[in-house]
PDB file of C-alpha atoms in Angstrom:
ATOM      1  CA  MET A   1      87.252 140.528 151.778  1.00  0.00           C
ATOM      2  CA  PRO A   2      83.756 141.197 150.392  1.00  0.00           C
ATOM      3  CA  GLU A   3      82.713 143.422 153.306  1.00  0.00           C
ATOM      4  CA  PHE A   4      85.145 146.218 152.430  1.00  0.00           C
ATOM      5  CA  ALA A   5      84.374 145.830 148.751  1.00  0.00           C
ATOM      6  CA  ALA A   6      80.719 146.428 149.605  1.00  0.00           C
ATOM      7  CA  LEU A   7      81.719 149.636 151.401  1.00  0.00           C
ATOM      8  CA  LEU A   8      83.606 150.834 148.331  1.00  0.00           C
ATOM      9  CA  ASN A   9      80.611 150.047 146.144  1.00  0.00           C
ATOM     10  CA  GLY A  10      78.488 152.103 148.509  1.00  0.00           C
ATOM     11  CA  TYR A  11      80.969 154.945 148.328  1.00  0.00           C
ATOM     12  CA  HIS A  12      80.765 155.009 144.545  1.00  0.00           C
ATOM     13  CA  ARG A  13      76.959 155.105 144.712  1.00  0.00           C
ATOM     14  CA  PHE A  14      77.190 157.961 147.214  1.00  0.00           C
ATOM     15  CA  ARG A  15      79.772 159.852 145.134  1.00  0.00           C
ATOM     16  CA  LEU A  16      77.619 159.697 142.016  1.00  0.00           C
ATOM     17  CA  GLY A  17      74.301 160.088 143.813  1.00  0.00           C
ATOM     18  CA  ALA A  18      73.772 161.824 147.161  1.00  0.00           C
ATOM     19  CA  TYR A  19      77.078 163.717 147.083  1.00  0.00           C
ATOM     20  CA  ARG A  20      76.397 165.073 143.624  1.00  0.00           C
ATOM     21  CA  ASP A  21      72.770 165.866 144.475  1.00  0.00           C
ATOM     22  CA  GLN A  22      73.806 167.792 147.606  1.00  0.00           C
ATOM     23  CA  LYS A  23      77.051 169.255 146.288  1.00  0.00           C
ATOM     24  CA  GLU A  24      75.971 172.782 147.151  1.00  0.00           C
ATOM     25  CA  ARG A  25      75.351 171.769 150.773  1.00  0.00           C
ATOM     26  CA  TYR A  26      78.699 169.979 151.020  1.00  0.00           C
ATOM     27  CA  ASP A  27      80.499 172.972 149.543  1.00  0.00           C
ATOM     28  CA  ARG A  28      78.879 175.261 152.087  1.00  0.00           C
ATOM     29  CA  LEU A  29      79.776 172.914 154.958  1.00  0.00           C
ATOM     30  CA  ALA A  30      83.364 172.761 153.715  1.00  0.00           C
ATOM     31  CA  GLN A  31      83.641 176.546 153.541  1.00  0.00           C
ATOM     32  CA  GLU A  32      81.655 177.564 156.613  1.00  0.00           C
ATOM     33  CA  GLY A  33      82.188 174.574 158.914  1.00  0.00           C
ATOM     34  CA  GLN A  34      79.520 172.750 160.844  1.00  0.00           C
ATOM     35  CA  SER A  35      76.912 174.375 163.062  1.00  0.00           C
ATOM     36  CA  PRO A  36      74.452 171.660 164.116  1.00  0.00           C
ATOM     37  CA  LYS A  37      71.833 172.655 166.674  1.00  0.00           C
ATOM     38  CA  LEU A  38      71.324 169.164 168.044  1.00  0.00           C
ATOM     39  CA  LEU A  39      73.545 166.563 169.659  1.00  0.00           C
ATOM     40  CA  VAL A  40      72.201 163.016 169.484  1.00  0.00           C
ATOM     41  CA  ILE A  41      73.600 160.366 171.807  1.00  0.00           C
ATOM     42  CA  ALA A  42      72.757 156.976 170.344  1.00  0.00           C
ATOM     43  CA  CYS A  43      73.738 153.326 170.471  1.00  0.00           C
ATOM     44  CA  SER A  44      76.403 151.851 168.208  1.00  0.00           C
ATOM     45  CA  ASP A  45      73.894 149.187 167.117  1.00  0.00           C
ATOM     46  CA  SER A  46      74.076 148.843 163.330  1.00  0.00           C
ATOM     47  CA  ARG A  47      70.283 148.787 163.035  1.00  0.00           C
ATOM     48  CA  VAL A  48      69.684 152.233 164.528  1.00  0.00           C
ATOM     49  CA  ASP A  49      71.242 155.124 162.623  1.00  0.00           C
ATOM     50  CA  PRO A  50      69.986 158.494 163.952  1.00  0.00           C
ATOM     51  CA  ALA A  51      70.505 160.165 160.578  1.00  0.00           C
ATOM     52  CA  GLN A  52      68.168 157.631 158.967  1.00  0.00           C
ATOM     53  CA  VAL A  53      65.604 157.597 161.767  1.00  0.00           C
ATOM     54  CA  PHE A  54      65.331 161.393 161.805  1.00  0.00           C
ATOM     55  CA  ASP A  55      65.882 161.779 158.036  1.00  0.00           C
ATOM     56  CA  VAL A  56      68.372 164.630 158.381  1.00  0.00           C
ATOM     57  CA  ASP A  57      70.839 166.083 155.921  1.00  0.00           C
ATOM     58  CA  PRO A  58      74.624 166.278 156.437  1.00  0.00           C
ATOM     59  CA  GLY A  59      75.575 168.935 158.982  1.00  0.00           C
ATOM     60  CA  GLU A  60      72.258 168.895 160.868  1.00  0.00           C
ATOM     61  CA  ILE A  61      73.114 166.693 163.861  1.00  0.00           C
ATOM     62  CA  PHE A  62      76.267 166.013 165.860  1.00  0.00           C
ATOM     63  CA  VAL A  63      76.249 162.356 166.880  1.00  0.00           C
ATOM     64  CA  VAL A  64      77.904 160.364 169.655  1.00  0.00           C
ATOM     65  CA  ARG A  65      77.414 156.602 169.471  1.00  0.00           C
ATOM     66  CA  ASN A  66      78.479 153.979 171.979  1.00  0.00           C
ATOM     67  CA  VAL A  67      77.220 150.780 173.579  1.00  0.00           C
ATOM     68  CA  ALA A  68      73.676 151.397 174.901  1.00  0.00           C
ATOM     69  CA  ALA A  69      73.782 155.179 174.278  1.00  0.00           C
ATOM     70  CA  LEU A  70      75.241 155.794 177.711  1.00  0.00           C
ATOM     71  CA  VAL A  71      76.603 158.973 179.235  1.00  0.00           C
ATOM     72  CA  PRO A  72      78.985 158.546 182.191  1.00  0.00           C
ATOM     73  CA  PRO A  73      78.750 161.001 185.068  1.00  0.00           C
ATOM     74  CA  PHE A  74      81.028 164.038 185.103  1.00  0.00           C
ATOM     75  CA  GLU A  75      84.434 163.350 186.595  1.00  0.00           C
ATOM     76  CA  THR A  76      87.849 164.981 186.585  1.00  0.00           C
ATOM     77  CA  ALA A  77      89.983 161.896 187.231  1.00  0.00           C
ATOM     78  CA  PRO A  78      92.771 161.242 184.705  1.00  0.00           C
ATOM     79  CA  GLY A  79      91.792 159.056 181.796  1.00  0.00           C
ATOM     80  CA  LEU A  80      90.450 159.038 178.263  1.00  0.00           C
ATOM     81  CA  HIS A  81      86.918 160.411 178.452  1.00  0.00           C
ATOM     82  CA  GLY A  82      85.584 160.079 174.932  1.00  0.00           C
ATOM     83  CA  VAL A  83      81.912 160.812 175.606  1.00  0.00           C
ATOM     84  CA  SER A  84      82.786 163.703 177.902  1.00  0.00           C
ATOM     85  CA  ALA A  85      85.087 165.170 175.243  1.00  0.00           C
ATOM     86  CA  ALA A  86      82.317 164.989 172.648  1.00  0.00           C
ATOM     87  CA  LEU A  87      79.867 166.631 175.049  1.00  0.00           C
ATOM     88  CA  GLU A  88      82.357 169.376 175.814  1.00  0.00           C
ATOM     89  CA  PHE A  89      82.926 170.052 172.123  1.00  0.00           C
ATOM     90  CA  ALA A  90      79.234 170.026 171.240  1.00  0.00           C
ATOM     91  CA  VAL A  91      78.109 172.196 174.148  1.00  0.00           C
ATOM     92  CA  GLN A  92      81.008 174.640 174.404  1.00  0.00           C
ATOM     93  CA  LYS A  93      82.304 174.866 170.835  1.00  0.00           C
ATOM     94  CA  LEU A  94      79.291 174.091 168.658  1.00  0.00           C
ATOM     95  CA  GLN A  95      76.808 175.618 171.105  1.00  0.00           C
ATOM     96  CA  VAL A  96      74.133 173.016 170.394  1.00  0.00           C
ATOM     97  CA  LYS A  97      70.655 173.950 171.583  1.00  0.00           C
ATOM     98  CA  GLN A  98      69.376 170.466 172.379  1.00  0.00           C
ATOM     99  CA  ILE A  99      70.790 167.115 173.472  1.00  0.00           C
ATOM    100  CA  VAL A 100      68.754 164.053 172.577  1.00  0.00           C
ATOM    101  CA  VAL A 101      69.463 160.690 174.219  1.00  0.00           C
ATOM    102  CA  MET A 102      68.160 157.960 171.927  1.00  0.00           C
ATOM    103  CA  GLY A 103      67.598 154.484 173.311  1.00  0.00           C
ATOM    104  CA  HIS A 104      66.313 151.623 171.177  1.00  0.00           C
ATOM    105  CA  GLY A 105      64.637 148.244 171.250  1.00  0.00           C
ATOM    106  CA  MET A 106      66.561 144.973 171.215  1.00  0.00           C
ATOM    107  CA  CYS A 107      69.633 146.708 172.653  1.00  0.00           C
ATOM    108  CA  GLY A 108      72.336 144.127 173.345  1.00  0.00           C
ATOM    109  CA  GLY A 109      74.089 146.358 175.863  1.00  0.00           C
ATOM    110  CA  CYS A 110      70.958 146.852 177.942  1.00  0.00           C
ATOM    111  CA  LYS A 111      70.171 143.137 177.759  1.00  0.00           C
ATOM    112  CA  ALA A 112      73.673 142.316 178.999  1.00  0.00           C
ATOM    113  CA  ALA A 113      73.296 144.847 181.813  1.00  0.00           C
ATOM    114  CA  LEU A 114      70.056 143.149 182.816  1.00  0.00           C
ATOM    115  CA  SER A 115      71.328 139.575 182.617  1.00  0.00           C
ATOM    116  CA  LYS A 116      74.807 140.283 184.013  1.00  0.00           C
ATOM    117  CA  GLU A 117      76.064 137.732 181.481  1.00  0.00           C
ATOM    118  CA  LEU A 118      79.403 139.514 181.090  1.00  0.00           C
ATOM    119  CA  HIS A 119      80.015 140.128 184.776  1.00  0.00           C
ATOM    120  CA  GLY A 120      83.552 139.082 185.697  1.00  0.00           C
ATOM    121  CA  ALA A 121      84.713 138.613 182.112  1.00  0.00           C
ATOM    122  CA  PRO A 122      88.330 139.601 181.370  1.00  0.00           C
ATOM    123  CA  ARG A 123      88.840 142.876 179.532  1.00  0.00           C
ATOM    124  CA  GLY A 124      89.056 142.130 175.845  1.00  0.00           C
ATOM    125  CA  GLU A 125      86.660 139.209 176.295  1.00  0.00           C
ATOM    126  CA  GLY A 126      83.621 141.132 177.449  1.00  0.00           C
ATOM    127  CA  GLY A 127      85.106 142.946 180.408  1.00  0.00           C
ATOM    128  CA  PHE A 128      85.216 146.351 178.754  1.00  0.00           C
ATOM    129  CA  VAL A 129      81.519 146.049 177.934  1.00  0.00           C
ATOM    130  CA  ALA A 130      80.755 144.857 181.456  1.00  0.00           C
ATOM    131  CA  ASP A 131      82.567 147.850 182.937  1.00  0.00           C
ATOM    132  CA  TRP A 132      80.717 150.250 180.649  1.00  0.00           C
ATOM    133  CA  ILE A 133      77.208 148.903 181.175  1.00  0.00           C
ATOM    134  CA  GLY A 134      77.897 148.916 184.907  1.00  0.00           C
ATOM    135  CA  LEU A 135      76.583 152.470 184.583  1.00  0.00           C
ATOM    136  CA  LEU A 136      73.145 150.826 184.556  1.00  0.00           C
ATOM    137  CA  ASP A 137      73.563 148.788 187.745  1.00  0.00           C
ATOM    138  CA  ASP A 138      71.402 151.020 189.939  1.00  0.00           C
ATOM    139  CA  ALA A 139      68.644 151.230 187.342  1.00  0.00           C
ATOM    140  CA  ARG A 140      68.856 147.463 186.857  1.00  0.00           C
ATOM    141  CA  GLN A 141      67.916 146.878 190.485  1.00  0.00           C
ATOM    142  CA  MET A 142      64.627 148.721 190.044  1.00  0.00           C
ATOM    143  CA  VAL A 143      63.887 147.016 186.735  1.00  0.00           C
ATOM    144  CA  ALA A 144      64.617 143.604 188.208  1.00  0.00           C
ATOM    145  CA  LEU A 145      62.393 144.371 191.192  1.00  0.00           C
ATOM    146  CA  HIS A 146      59.374 145.194 189.038  1.00  0.00           C
ATOM    147  CA  HIS A 147      59.941 143.165 185.870  1.00  0.00           C
ATOM    148  CA  GLY A 148      62.512 140.476 186.617  1.00  0.00           C
ATOM    149  CA  THR A 149      65.648 140.034 184.526  1.00  0.00           C
ATOM    150  CA  GLU A 150      64.364 138.094 181.521  1.00  0.00           C
ATOM    151  CA  GLY A 151      61.858 138.566 178.760  1.00  0.00           C
ATOM    152  CA  PRO A 152      60.692 141.372 176.455  1.00  0.00           C
ATOM    153  CA  GLU A 153      58.993 143.401 179.180  1.00  0.00           C
ATOM    154  CA  ALA A 154      62.086 143.487 181.382  1.00  0.00           C
ATOM    155  CA  GLU A 155      64.339 144.279 178.426  1.00  0.00           C
ATOM    156  CA  ARG A 156      62.120 147.145 177.267  1.00  0.00           C
ATOM    157  CA  ALA A 157      62.041 148.559 180.799  1.00  0.00           C
ATOM    158  CA  MET A 158      65.844 148.355 180.972  1.00  0.00           C
ATOM    159  CA  GLU A 159      66.226 150.072 177.597  1.00  0.00           C
ATOM    160  CA  MET A 160      63.975 152.935 178.611  1.00  0.00           C
ATOM    161  CA  ALA A 161      65.644 153.186 182.018  1.00  0.00           C
ATOM    162  CA  GLY A 162      68.982 153.559 180.227  1.00  0.00           C
ATOM    163  CA  VAL A 163      67.757 156.742 178.555  1.00  0.00           C
ATOM    164  CA  LYS A 164      66.843 158.181 181.951  1.00  0.00           C
ATOM    165  CA  VAL A 165      70.230 157.240 183.412  1.00  0.00           C
ATOM    166  CA  SER A 166      72.019 159.102 180.620  1.00  0.00           C
ATOM    167  CA  LEU A 167      69.813 162.164 181.074  1.00  0.00           C
ATOM    168  CA  SER A 168      70.545 162.142 184.798  1.00  0.00           C
ATOM    169  CA  ASN A 169      74.274 161.827 184.163  1.00  0.00           C
ATOM    170  CA  LEU A 170      74.190 164.674 181.644  1.00  0.00           C
ATOM    171  CA  ARG A 171      73.003 166.909 184.453  1.00  0.00           C
ATOM    172  CA  THR A 172      76.126 166.130 186.481  1.00  0.00           C
ATOM    173  CA  PHE A 173      78.115 168.186 183.939  1.00  0.00           C
ATOM    174  CA  PRO A 174      78.216 171.714 185.403  1.00  0.00           C
ATOM    175  CA  GLN A 175      78.179 173.488 182.034  1.00  0.00           C
ATOM    176  CA  ILE A 176      75.236 171.432 180.795  1.00  0.00           C
ATOM    177  CA  LEU A 177      73.225 171.932 183.969  1.00  0.00           C
ATOM    178  CA  ALA A 178      73.915 175.674 183.938  1.00  0.00           C
ATOM    179  CA  LYS A 179      72.804 176.024 180.328  1.00  0.00           C
ATOM    180  CA  GLU A 180      69.681 173.988 180.968  1.00  0.00           C
ATOM    181  CA  ARG A 181      68.758 176.207 183.906  1.00  0.00           C
ATOM    182  CA  GLN A 182      69.399 179.302 181.787  1.00  0.00           C
ATOM    183  CA  GLY A 183      67.058 177.958 179.143  1.00  0.00           C
ATOM    184  CA  THR A 184      69.717 177.862 176.419  1.00  0.00           C
ATOM    185  CA  LEU A 185      69.968 174.060 176.310  1.00  0.00           C
ATOM    186  CA  LYS A 186      67.207 171.462 176.293  1.00  0.00           C
ATOM    187  CA  LEU A 187      67.686 167.793 177.220  1.00  0.00           C
ATOM    188  CA  ARG A 188      65.372 165.202 175.710  1.00  0.00           C
ATOM    189  CA  GLY A 189      64.979 161.447 175.840  1.00  0.00           C
ATOM    190  CA  VAL A 190      63.592 159.296 173.046  1.00  0.00           C
ATOM    191  CA  PHE A 191      63.228 155.583 172.403  1.00  0.00           C
ATOM    192  CA  PHE A 192      63.049 153.989 168.966  1.00  0.00           C
ATOM    193  CA  ALA A 193      61.465 150.558 168.686  1.00  0.00           C
ATOM    194  CA  ILE A 194      63.133 148.852 165.754  1.00  0.00           C
ATOM    195  CA  SER A 195      60.449 146.157 165.737  1.00  0.00           C
ATOM    196  CA  ASP A 196      57.682 148.543 164.693  1.00  0.00           C
ATOM    197  CA  GLY A 197      59.510 151.740 163.707  1.00  0.00           C
ATOM    198  CA  VAL A 198      57.767 153.859 166.349  1.00  0.00           C
ATOM    199  CA  LEU A 199      59.628 156.663 168.134  1.00  0.00           C
ATOM    200  CA  HIS A 200      58.650 157.322 171.747  1.00  0.00           C
ATOM    201  CA  VAL A 201      59.398 160.631 173.485  1.00  0.00           C
ATOM    202  CA  LEU A 202      60.030 160.894 177.221  1.00  0.00           C
ATOM    203  CA  ASP A 203      57.916 163.317 179.224  1.00  0.00           C
ATOM    204  CA  GLU A 204      60.147 163.965 182.237  1.00  0.00           C
ATOM    205  CA  ALA A 205      57.252 165.526 184.130  1.00  0.00           C
ATOM    206  CA  THR A 206      55.392 162.199 184.144  1.00  0.00           C
ATOM    207  CA  ASP A 207      58.463 159.960 183.677  1.00  0.00           C
ATOM    208  CA  GLU A 208      56.627 158.200 180.819  1.00  0.00           C
ATOM    209  CA  PHE A 209      57.403 157.549 177.167  1.00  0.00           C
ATOM    210  CA  SER A 210      54.691 158.213 174.577  1.00  0.00           C
ATOM    211  CA  PRO A 211      54.629 157.712 170.775  1.00  0.00           C
ATOM    212  CA  ALA A 212      55.729 160.806 168.868  1.00  0.00           C
TER     213      ALA A 212
END
């Protein structure tokens, strides 16, 4: 399969290039462990890699990626809570100072949330995605009311609304809310438009995104 062969070719380039160039950094990370100050919650979309967008070195950011960069609300019900586990580790163990929720343009998860195209699909055939992006249902109602459910304007509004939903859900985690109120943890929302390469930063005081 050529896809895996391409990965191996990339590995060899990395091993002889970036790894060798940053060997001192990698050695230090291996000996001292990681101590990133930022957690970035981003989409799994292959076009939006936070490390590339923010041009950071290994060890600088702790990253959680999933469909549509979503954070579920805090809950204690039994289950496998992957995002919650990553948050717990980053906030309690790594003691990150900032959490950045990074939405992006042309997000397939947000588009599916808006169109409801996967609603009712069996799990394994779209149902898992439908369940997950159901986190955006309340926000979708407001987007649909003001922008409809089709077209670039509606999709952009849904993508930006998704960032706000995740920020709101982050604040349902008691430890995160407590640290934010103490001033030891800062929550931020950003939006990266892959069409033009512009990063927008959310001002929660005005509820508006502006170019960085």
